[in-house]
Short mmCIF file of C-alpha atoms and ligand atoms in Angstrom, two decimals:
data_model
loop_
_atom_site.label_atom_id
_atom_site.label_comp_id
_atom_site.label_asym_id
_atom_site.label_seq_id
_atom_site.Cartn_x
_atom_site.Cartn_y
_atom_site.Cartn_z
CA MET A 1 -7.03 -20.04 -36.06
CA PRO A 2 -8.97 -17.09 -35.42
CA ALA A 3 -8.17 -15.58 -31.57
CA LEU A 4 -8.84 -12.21 -31.00
CA VAL A 5 -7.58 -10.53 -27.90
CA LEU A 6 -9.63 -6.90 -27.82
CA LEU A 7 -7.95 -4.79 -25.02
CA GLY A 8 -8.15 -1.55 -23.77
CA ALA A 9 -5.33 0.86 -24.77
CA GLN A 10 -6.07 3.59 -22.55
CA TRP A 11 -7.27 4.04 -18.71
CA GLY A 12 -10.51 1.39 -19.91
CA ASP A 13 -13.57 2.16 -19.90
CA GLU A 14 -13.08 2.48 -24.11
CA GLY A 15 -16.39 1.42 -24.73
CA LYS A 16 -15.46 -2.69 -25.13
CA GLY A 17 -18.43 -3.23 -25.65
CA LYS A 18 -19.02 -1.67 -28.95
CA ALA A 19 -16.34 -3.70 -30.55
CA THR A 20 -18.15 -7.15 -28.71
CA ASP A 21 -21.08 -6.25 -30.89
CA LEU A 22 -19.13 -5.79 -33.75
CA LEU A 23 -17.73 -9.35 -33.37
CA GLY A 24 -21.71 -10.28 -32.83
CA GLY A 25 -22.89 -13.87 -34.01
CA SER A 26 -19.33 -15.00 -35.00
CA VAL A 27 -17.69 -15.96 -32.06
CA ASP A 28 -17.99 -19.14 -30.29
CA TYR A 29 -16.49 -18.60 -26.80
CA VAL A 30 -15.76 -15.51 -25.40
CA VAL A 31 -13.08 -14.89 -22.41
CA ARG A 32 -12.57 -12.81 -19.47
CA TYR A 33 -8.67 -13.15 -18.44
CA GLN A 34 -8.05 -10.80 -15.30
CA GLY A 35 -9.61 -9.32 -13.63
CA GLY A 36 -13.41 -9.16 -11.14
CA ASN A 37 -16.74 -7.77 -11.61
CA ASN A 38 -14.19 -4.45 -10.72
CA ALA A 39 -14.65 -3.75 -14.41
CA GLY A 40 -18.24 -2.15 -16.18
CA HIS A 41 -20.13 -2.19 -19.36
CA THR A 42 -22.93 -2.16 -20.81
CA VAL A 43 -24.08 -4.07 -23.80
CA VAL A 44 -27.03 -2.86 -25.24
CA VAL A 45 -29.27 -6.45 -27.55
CA GLY A 46 -32.20 -5.09 -29.24
CA ASP A 47 -33.80 -2.26 -26.71
CA GLN A 48 -31.97 -4.28 -23.67
CA LYS A 49 -29.83 -2.73 -21.66
CA TYR A 50 -27.27 -4.69 -19.59
CA ALA A 51 -24.62 -3.76 -17.42
CA LEU A 52 -22.76 -6.43 -16.67
CA HIS A 53 -19.84 -7.08 -14.30
CA LEU A 54 -17.93 -10.40 -13.59
CA LEU A 55 -19.39 -12.63 -17.17
CA PRO A 56 -18.04 -11.36 -20.52
CA SER A 57 -20.82 -10.12 -22.78
CA GLY A 58 -20.85 -13.11 -24.94
CA ILE A 59 -22.96 -14.35 -22.31
CA LEU A 60 -25.94 -12.61 -24.54
CA SER A 61 -25.36 -13.81 -27.55
CA PRO A 62 -26.78 -17.66 -27.76
CA GLY A 63 -24.24 -19.48 -29.99
CA CYS A 64 -21.37 -17.81 -27.73
CA THR A 65 -20.07 -19.70 -24.61
CA PRO A 66 -19.03 -17.81 -21.74
CA VAL A 67 -15.19 -18.73 -20.17
CA ILE A 68 -14.75 -17.12 -16.43
CA GLY A 69 -11.01 -17.97 -17.05
CA ASN A 70 -7.81 -18.68 -14.30
CA GLY A 71 -6.18 -15.64 -14.30
CA VAL A 72 -9.84 -14.06 -12.84
CA VAL A 73 -11.04 -12.90 -9.95
CA VAL A 74 -14.28 -14.34 -8.52
CA ASP A 75 -16.91 -12.33 -6.22
CA PRO A 76 -19.30 -15.46 -5.80
CA SER A 77 -22.48 -13.52 -4.39
CA VAL A 78 -22.02 -11.28 -7.73
CA LEU A 79 -21.37 -13.98 -10.13
CA LEU A 80 -24.65 -15.90 -8.78
CA SER A 81 -26.24 -12.21 -8.55
CA GLU A 82 -25.28 -11.58 -12.14
CA LEU A 83 -26.51 -14.43 -13.32
CA SER A 84 -30.22 -15.07 -11.65
CA GLY A 85 -30.82 -11.01 -13.03
CA LEU A 86 -30.13 -12.13 -16.41
CA ASN A 87 -32.42 -14.85 -16.70
CA GLU A 88 -35.32 -12.90 -15.23
CA ARG A 89 -34.78 -11.57 -17.36
CA GLY A 90 -35.18 -14.38 -20.09
CA VAL A 91 -31.10 -15.07 -21.05
CA ASP A 92 -30.01 -18.31 -20.58
CA THR A 93 -26.30 -18.30 -19.18
CA SER A 94 -25.84 -22.57 -18.77
CA LYS A 95 -23.18 -22.68 -20.57
CA LEU A 96 -20.84 -19.99 -19.17
CA LEU A 97 -17.69 -22.08 -17.90
CA LEU A 98 -15.78 -21.01 -14.96
CA SER A 99 -12.10 -22.25 -14.12
CA GLY A 100 -11.22 -23.99 -11.01
CA ASN A 101 -8.21 -22.25 -11.47
CA ALA A 102 -10.08 -19.18 -10.58
CA HIS A 103 -9.32 -17.00 -7.34
CA ILE A 104 -12.59 -16.42 -4.89
CA ILE A 105 -13.17 -12.84 -3.73
CA THR A 106 -14.04 -14.33 -0.29
CA PRO A 107 -15.85 -11.23 2.37
CA TYR A 108 -12.76 -10.28 4.96
CA ASN A 109 -10.51 -9.93 0.68
CA VAL A 110 -13.49 -6.89 0.75
CA THR A 111 -12.78 -5.58 4.31
CA VAL A 112 -9.24 -5.54 4.08
CA ASP A 113 -9.63 -3.45 -0.05
CA LYS A 114 -12.17 -0.87 1.88
CA VAL A 115 -10.24 -0.47 5.29
CA THR A 116 -7.21 -0.94 3.29
CA GLU A 117 -7.64 2.78 1.14
CA ARG A 118 -9.31 4.59 4.18
CA PHE A 119 -6.04 4.50 5.52
CA LEU A 120 -4.48 5.81 3.29
CA GLY A 121 -6.51 8.68 3.24
CA LYS A 122 -5.23 11.20 0.59
CA ARG A 123 -2.86 8.28 0.09
CA LYS A 124 -5.66 6.13 -1.33
CA ILE A 125 -5.58 4.73 -4.49
CA GLY A 126 -9.03 5.22 -5.37
CA THR A 127 -10.48 1.27 -5.85
CA THR A 128 -13.97 0.60 -6.82
CA GLY A 129 -13.64 -0.92 -3.46
CA ARG A 130 -14.34 -5.40 -4.82
CA GLY A 131 -11.85 -5.99 -2.56
CA ILE A 132 -9.53 -7.37 -6.16
CA GLY A 133 -6.87 -5.64 -4.73
CA PRO A 134 -6.45 -8.24 -1.27
CA THR A 135 -7.46 -11.26 -3.38
CA TYR A 136 -4.23 -10.90 -6.08
CA ALA A 137 -1.85 -10.18 -3.25
CA ASP A 138 -3.37 -13.56 -1.86
CA LYS A 139 -3.06 -15.28 -4.60
CA ILE A 140 0.45 -14.87 -5.34
CA ASN A 141 1.26 -15.20 -1.08
CA ARG A 142 -0.11 -18.80 -2.16
CA VAL A 143 -3.00 -18.41 0.71
CA GLY A 144 -6.20 -17.65 -2.11
CA ILE A 145 -8.80 -19.56 -2.54
CA ARG A 146 -9.79 -21.36 -5.62
CA VAL A 147 -12.94 -22.07 -7.41
CA GLN A 148 -12.09 -25.01 -7.30
CA ASP A 149 -11.30 -25.08 -2.65
CA LEU A 150 -15.43 -25.02 -2.74
CA TYR A 151 -15.78 -28.86 -2.99
CA ASP A 152 -13.38 -30.10 -0.26
CA GLU A 153 -14.29 -28.27 3.66
CA SER A 154 -11.54 -29.80 4.70
CA ILE A 155 -8.83 -27.79 2.30
CA LEU A 156 -10.76 -25.19 2.55
CA THR A 157 -11.18 -24.59 6.36
CA GLN A 158 -6.99 -24.52 6.83
CA LYS A 159 -6.48 -22.08 3.77
CA VAL A 160 -9.74 -20.20 5.06
CA GLU A 161 -7.66 -20.35 8.65
CA ALA A 162 -4.45 -19.82 7.30
CA ALA A 163 -6.18 -16.44 5.15
CA LEU A 164 -7.36 -15.17 8.58
CA ASP A 165 -5.05 -15.60 11.12
CA VAL A 166 -1.74 -12.79 9.51
CA LYS A 167 -5.24 -11.05 8.35
CA ASN A 168 -7.12 -10.91 11.43
CA GLN A 169 -3.30 -9.84 13.43
CA ILE A 170 -4.00 -7.06 10.61
CA LEU A 171 -7.94 -6.13 11.08
CA THR A 172 -7.77 -5.38 14.60
CA LYS A 173 -4.36 -4.98 16.02
CA LEU A 174 -3.76 -2.37 12.95
CA TYR A 175 -7.25 -0.62 11.50
CA ASN A 176 -9.13 -1.52 14.74
CA ARG A 177 -11.59 -3.41 13.40
CA ARG A 178 -13.30 -6.56 14.99
CA ALA A 179 -11.67 -10.06 13.73
CA ILE A 180 -14.03 -12.03 11.24
CA ALA A 181 -14.62 -15.83 11.76
CA VAL A 182 -13.73 -18.76 9.86
CA ASP A 183 -16.60 -21.19 10.93
CA GLN A 184 -19.17 -17.40 8.91
CA VAL A 185 -17.22 -18.05 6.17
CA VAL A 186 -17.02 -20.68 5.33
CA GLU A 187 -19.60 -22.58 6.07
CA GLU A 188 -20.45 -18.38 3.62
CA LEU A 189 -17.83 -19.70 0.63
CA LEU A 190 -19.67 -23.66 1.54
CA GLY A 191 -23.03 -22.05 -0.18
CA TYR A 192 -21.79 -21.62 -3.15
CA ALA A 193 -20.27 -24.17 -4.45
CA ASP A 194 -23.63 -26.73 -5.30
CA LYS A 195 -25.34 -23.03 -7.37
CA LEU A 196 -21.55 -22.38 -9.20
CA ALA A 197 -20.93 -26.25 -9.75
CA PRO A 198 -22.28 -26.79 -13.22
CA TYR A 199 -20.48 -23.98 -14.67
CA VAL A 200 -16.65 -25.58 -13.18
CA ALA A 201 -14.85 -27.37 -15.62
CA ASP A 202 -11.07 -27.04 -16.82
CA THR A 203 -11.42 -24.18 -19.05
CA VAL A 204 -8.00 -24.09 -20.19
CA LEU A 205 -8.32 -27.91 -22.01
CA VAL A 206 -11.74 -26.56 -23.51
CA LEU A 207 -9.88 -22.69 -24.84
CA ASN A 208 -7.46 -24.56 -26.27
CA GLN A 209 -9.43 -27.62 -27.77
CA ALA A 210 -11.72 -24.76 -29.50
CA LEU A 211 -9.23 -23.63 -31.01
CA GLU A 212 -7.93 -26.41 -32.67
CA GLU A 213 -10.87 -26.99 -33.95
CA ASP A 214 -10.53 -24.00 -36.39
CA LYS A 215 -12.95 -21.90 -33.31
CA VAL A 216 -13.43 -18.39 -32.83
CA VAL A 217 -12.61 -17.12 -29.44
CA LEU A 218 -11.78 -13.49 -28.38
CA PHE A 219 -10.37 -12.91 -24.64
CA GLU A 220 -12.11 -9.46 -23.47
CA GLY A 221 -9.20 -7.66 -21.33
CA GLY A 222 -11.29 -5.36 -18.17
CA GLN A 223 -9.76 -2.39 -17.68
CA GLY A 224 -6.75 -0.99 -19.80
CA THR A 225 -3.59 -1.32 -20.75
CA LEU A 226 -2.22 1.77 -18.24
CA LEU A 227 -3.87 0.49 -14.81
CA ASP A 228 -1.72 -3.45 -15.91
CA ILE A 229 -0.19 -3.99 -13.12
CA ASP A 230 3.76 -4.11 -14.53
CA HIS A 231 2.82 -1.41 -17.65
CA GLY A 232 0.71 0.65 -16.10
CA THR A 233 0.33 3.76 -14.22
CA TYR A 234 1.52 2.31 -11.11
CA PRO A 235 0.79 2.09 -8.35
CA PHE A 236 -1.73 3.55 -9.54
CA VAL A 237 -3.11 0.41 -11.30
CA THR A 238 -5.55 -3.00 -10.61
CA SER A 239 -3.63 -5.93 -9.48
CA SER A 240 -4.01 -7.78 -12.62
CA ASN A 241 -2.78 -8.14 -16.55
CA PRO A 242 -5.19 -6.32 -18.55
CA THR A 243 -2.44 -6.07 -21.61
CA ALA A 244 -2.05 -8.95 -24.17
CA GLY A 245 0.68 -11.15 -22.55
CA GLY A 246 -2.26 -11.42 -19.50
CA ALA A 247 -4.82 -13.32 -21.49
CA CYS A 248 -2.17 -16.07 -22.12
CA THR A 249 -1.83 -16.62 -19.04
CA GLY A 250 -5.60 -15.80 -17.74
CA ALA A 251 -6.52 -18.15 -20.01
CA GLY A 252 -3.47 -20.97 -20.20
CA VAL A 253 -3.30 -20.27 -24.45
CA GLY A 254 0.13 -19.73 -25.85
CA PRO A 255 1.36 -16.42 -27.70
CA THR A 256 1.52 -18.58 -30.99
CA LYS A 257 -2.05 -19.03 -30.48
CA ILE A 258 -2.96 -15.24 -30.36
CA SER A 259 -3.35 -14.60 -34.01
CA ARG A 260 -4.90 -10.56 -34.10
CA VAL A 261 -5.13 -7.95 -30.63
CA ILE A 262 -7.58 -5.08 -31.21
CA GLY A 263 -7.48 -1.73 -28.99
CA ILE A 264 -9.44 0.24 -27.81
CA LEU A 265 -9.27 3.34 -28.16
CA LYS A 266 -11.45 6.72 -27.45
CA ALA A 267 -10.85 9.86 -29.54
CA TYR A 268 -10.45 11.56 -26.91
CA THR A 269 -8.96 10.28 -22.63
CA THR A 270 -11.00 9.15 -19.12
CA ARG A 271 -9.69 7.94 -16.50
CA VAL A 272 -11.06 6.79 -12.76
CA GLY A 273 -9.54 6.52 -9.26
CA ALA A 274 -6.10 8.60 -9.14
CA GLY A 275 -2.89 8.72 -10.54
CA PRO A 276 -1.10 11.61 -13.35
CA PHE A 277 -3.16 11.98 -16.53
CA PRO A 278 -1.62 14.47 -18.09
CA THR A 279 -4.19 14.89 -20.51
CA GLU A 280 -6.69 16.33 -17.63
CA LEU A 281 -8.91 19.54 -18.01
CA PHE A 282 -10.10 21.15 -15.76
CA ASP A 283 -12.08 23.95 -17.54
CA GLU A 284 -15.60 23.49 -18.95
CA ASP A 285 -13.96 21.57 -22.15
CA GLY A 286 -13.63 18.89 -19.65
CA GLU A 287 -16.53 19.03 -18.46
CA ALA A 288 -18.62 19.10 -21.85
CA LEU A 289 -17.15 15.64 -22.33
CA ARG A 290 -17.92 14.40 -19.23
CA ARG A 291 -21.90 15.60 -20.64
CA ILE A 292 -21.12 14.84 -24.04
CA GLY A 293 -19.78 11.25 -23.50
CA GLY A 294 -21.55 10.48 -20.87
CA GLU A 295 -18.43 9.73 -18.38
CA ARG A 296 -19.38 7.83 -15.77
CA GLY A 297 -18.67 4.62 -14.39
CA VAL A 298 -20.85 1.43 -14.76
CA THR A 299 -19.11 -0.35 -11.23
CA THR A 300 -18.27 3.11 -9.55
CA GLY A 301 -20.57 5.55 -10.47
CA ARG A 302 -18.27 8.43 -10.09
CA ASP A 303 -16.72 10.82 -12.98
CA ARG A 304 -14.39 10.38 -14.78
CA ARG A 305 -11.74 12.70 -15.13
CA CYS A 306 -11.43 12.99 -19.58
CA GLY A 307 -8.85 15.04 -21.39
CA TRP A 308 -8.28 15.29 -24.37
CA PHE A 309 -6.70 12.39 -26.83
CA ASP A 310 -2.78 11.95 -25.86
CA ALA A 311 -0.89 9.98 -28.99
CA VAL A 312 1.71 9.08 -26.30
CA ILE A 313 0.25 6.97 -23.93
CA ALA A 314 -1.86 5.36 -27.89
CA ARG A 315 1.74 4.34 -28.85
CA TYR A 316 2.96 3.04 -26.11
CA ALA A 317 0.06 0.18 -26.06
CA THR A 318 0.75 -0.12 -29.39
CA ARG A 319 4.00 -1.14 -27.72
CA VAL A 320 3.33 -3.36 -24.47
CA ASN A 321 0.53 -5.69 -26.13
CA GLY A 322 1.50 -5.76 -30.62
CA LEU A 323 -1.44 -4.14 -31.49
CA THR A 324 -2.51 -5.34 -34.93
CA ASP A 325 -5.82 -2.69 -34.82
CA PHE A 326 -6.93 0.00 -33.25
CA PHE A 327 -11.16 0.32 -32.50
CA LEU A 328 -11.56 4.40 -31.60
CA THR A 329 -14.47 4.72 -30.03
CA LYS A 330 -16.97 7.66 -29.35
CA LEU A 331 -15.65 9.72 -32.25
CA ASP A 332 -19.15 11.14 -32.39
CA VAL A 333 -18.06 12.74 -28.86
CA LEU A 334 -15.99 15.49 -30.37
CA THR A 335 -18.36 16.92 -32.59
CA GLY A 336 -19.11 20.51 -31.91
CA TRP A 337 -15.37 21.80 -31.70
CA GLU A 338 -13.39 24.63 -33.58
CA GLN A 339 -10.32 23.51 -32.99
CA ILE A 340 -9.18 19.50 -31.09
CA PRO A 341 -6.49 19.38 -28.94
CA VAL A 342 -4.54 16.28 -29.21
CA CYS A 343 -0.97 15.25 -27.36
CA VAL A 344 1.81 14.65 -29.22
CA ALA A 345 4.48 15.03 -27.08
CA TYR A 346 5.78 15.47 -23.30
CA GLU A 347 7.75 17.84 -22.21
CA ILE A 348 9.40 16.98 -18.73
CA ASP A 349 12.31 19.88 -17.17
CA GLY A 350 12.15 21.16 -20.49
CA LYS A 351 13.25 18.60 -22.26
CA ARG A 352 10.76 17.30 -25.02
CA VAL A 353 9.70 13.66 -24.63
CA GLU A 354 8.18 11.81 -27.42
CA GLU A 355 7.88 8.12 -25.43
CA LEU A 356 5.96 6.99 -22.02
CA PRO A 357 8.58 8.03 -19.82
CA TYR A 358 9.77 4.41 -18.10
CA SER A 359 9.96 7.00 -14.71
CA GLN A 360 7.40 7.54 -12.69
CA THR A 361 8.42 10.69 -11.16
CA ASP A 362 9.08 11.76 -15.21
CA PHE A 363 5.26 11.11 -16.17
CA HIS A 364 3.95 13.18 -12.56
CA HIS A 365 6.42 16.69 -14.27
CA ALA A 366 5.11 15.18 -17.71
CA LYS A 367 3.39 18.72 -19.55
CA PRO A 368 1.56 17.64 -22.97
CA VAL A 369 1.90 19.39 -25.84
CA TYR A 370 -0.42 19.73 -27.97
CA GLU A 371 -1.28 19.61 -32.01
CA MET A 372 -4.43 21.89 -32.69
CA LEU A 373 -6.53 19.87 -35.72
CA PRO A 374 -9.49 20.81 -37.24
CA GLY A 375 -12.64 19.82 -36.01
CA TRP A 376 -16.59 19.21 -37.16
CA SER A 377 -19.25 20.29 -37.10
CA GLU A 378 -21.41 17.82 -38.54
CA ASP A 379 -23.51 15.41 -37.06
CA ILE A 380 -21.41 12.42 -38.14
CA SER A 381 -23.85 9.46 -35.98
CA LYS A 382 -25.11 8.11 -39.71
CA ALA A 383 -21.06 7.84 -41.26
CA LYS A 384 -21.83 4.00 -42.33
CA SER A 385 -18.49 4.60 -44.51
CA PHE A 386 -14.95 6.34 -44.18
CA ALA A 387 -15.93 8.58 -46.61
CA ASP A 388 -19.55 9.24 -44.87
CA LEU A 389 -17.50 11.43 -42.94
CA PRO A 390 -16.42 15.42 -42.84
CA LYS A 391 -12.95 15.55 -44.10
CA ASN A 392 -11.94 17.41 -41.52
CA ALA A 393 -13.27 13.45 -38.82
CA GLN A 394 -11.74 12.35 -41.75
CA SER A 395 -7.88 14.36 -40.63
CA TYR A 396 -8.57 13.83 -37.50
CA VAL A 397 -8.73 9.87 -37.41
CA LYS A 398 -6.36 9.57 -40.25
CA ALA A 399 -3.86 11.76 -37.51
CA LEU A 400 -4.37 9.49 -34.86
CA GLU A 401 -3.23 6.59 -36.71
CA GLU A 402 -0.28 8.50 -38.05
CA MET A 403 0.48 9.49 -34.76
CA SER A 404 -0.06 6.06 -32.51
CA GLY A 405 0.38 3.29 -34.93
CA ALA A 406 -1.12 0.86 -35.32
CA PRO A 407 -4.10 1.54 -38.46
CA ILE A 408 -7.58 2.41 -37.49
CA SER A 409 -9.92 -0.59 -38.53
CA ALA A 410 -12.73 0.72 -37.04
CA ILE A 411 -14.95 3.82 -35.64
CA GLY A 412 -17.20 4.59 -33.14
CA VAL A 413 -20.10 7.04 -34.01
CA GLY A 414 -22.92 6.93 -31.77
CA PRO A 415 -24.25 4.34 -28.55
CA GLY A 416 -25.76 2.51 -30.66
CA ARG A 417 -25.33 -0.28 -32.21
CA ASP A 418 -25.27 -0.22 -35.20
CA GLU A 419 -23.34 3.09 -35.13
CA THR A 420 -20.07 2.11 -36.27
CA ILE A 421 -18.03 2.48 -38.88
CA GLU A 422 -16.42 -0.86 -40.79
CA ILE A 423 -12.90 -0.02 -42.24
CA ASN A 424 -11.11 -3.74 -42.27
CA SER A 425 -12.98 -7.18 -40.84
CA PHE A 426 -11.46 -8.23 -37.25
CA LEU A 427 -11.49 -11.70 -38.90
P1 IMP B 1 -9.28 -1.68 -8.60
O1 IMP B 1 -10.05 -2.31 -9.67
O2 IMP B 1 -10.19 -1.88 -7.97
O3 IMP B 1 -7.74 -1.81 -7.40
O4 IMP B 1 -8.73 -0.56 -8.59
C1 IMP B 1 -7.08 0.33 -9.14
C2 IMP B 1 -7.94 1.14 -9.75
O5 IMP B 1 -7.84 0.17 -10.75
C3 IMP B 1 -8.56 1.96 -10.11
O6 IMP B 1 -8.09 4.03 -10.51
C4 IMP B 1 -9.66 2.82 -10.28
O7 IMP B 1 -10.76 3.16 -10.49
C5 IMP B 1 -9.29 1.27 -11.82
N1 IMP B 1 -10.30 0.76 -12.29
C6 IMP B 1 -10.71 -0.16 -11.86
N2 IMP B 1 -11.01 -0.59 -12.62
C7 IMP B 1 -11.99 -0.18 -13.42
C8 IMP B 1 -12.17 -0.20 -14.85
O8 IMP B 1 -12.70 -1.40 -15.74
N3 IMP B 1 -12.20 1.08 -15.01
C9 IMP B 1 -11.68 1.99 -15.59
N4 IMP B 1 -10.88 2.16 -14.00
C10 IMP B 1 -10.64 0.90 -13.30
#
């Protein structure tokens, strides 16, 4: 029953596409279980490069069934334009399955996301502005619109009315914006119904049946552990659960079915948007990591904040996700530094702290305690096995593994599909 969860172990953008590539044709189903089109990953197939935001990467493998689970929030216009963009390039998207229970990002959710951020001013979260938070808020408030509602006009109208009743008060009275008309929203949403109909399915049933038939199911997390609404650096987080438990609730699969949880870990650290980041660099090293690592968001085009590897965070990710393996990405970006600092603990108010503090105040005060590891200057992009790596690169990987608490089973040594060292197979 190979059910694998693949998730970001830091603040997202760890390079999950690479791990999906490695699993390649052996996966029967690739499932997104949370988030929406705030995610973004680039997948390279042959000489073609695809930037996906909402669709699971499995959409590009002919034998694989891509699934958008109930825990995902779906902007129908984005989904349809992503699908037609792929169709134009000859990709068959007909196998896609979309949960009828997934919530819809409505136009008013996007508006509320943007005006709220503007209103927050310098206290803003730095969201992607895609309506993610407000859509999950509606879900929890029980005024959300689900994919299945597109197929009952009367229910849809009642639900949009209920949602807009309150939102229009806020938009007009608090934010000084124009009210949004119920009819217009209903008409727009109904316009998506027929186009989405071929994909809508009982994905919970399909996935559980697939697992019973011993199919390989890959659950692909968006964002990362430290952006988790429960376990991340709240409030500077996304509004869903990218951590491993999210795969169970966001796809309707019991925890006993999950066989492996793989954390994608960048050899250094990045984050987009606001919030604490103890190892962040503001000097030429940070600039070099950004330049060499191409650290610019696929979804937003924003420069990512960059810093050294943080083992405290990696240990935390191991714990909250029950990680069985790590996939270490972008090791090649660190080539050329004489010495590489690695954060092994924090200093908080004069005390050494080994684990992630649960208090937000403490985390904001955390200063990194660095250990210096010797660097390497050789090109590592051609390395095919661990033994091909220069001694110092080997020691760097071993040190990270020891500090992080789970085996590093694969290493990314370059952007190309085949520039990966596989140590233990994931299947
Ligand atoms: P939201 O998910 O748009 O609400 O944004 C909340 C926070 O999560 C912001 O700091 C975003 O920059 C961050 N975020 C959302 N999606 C991603 C992602 O895929 N990678 C990295 N950061 C993300």
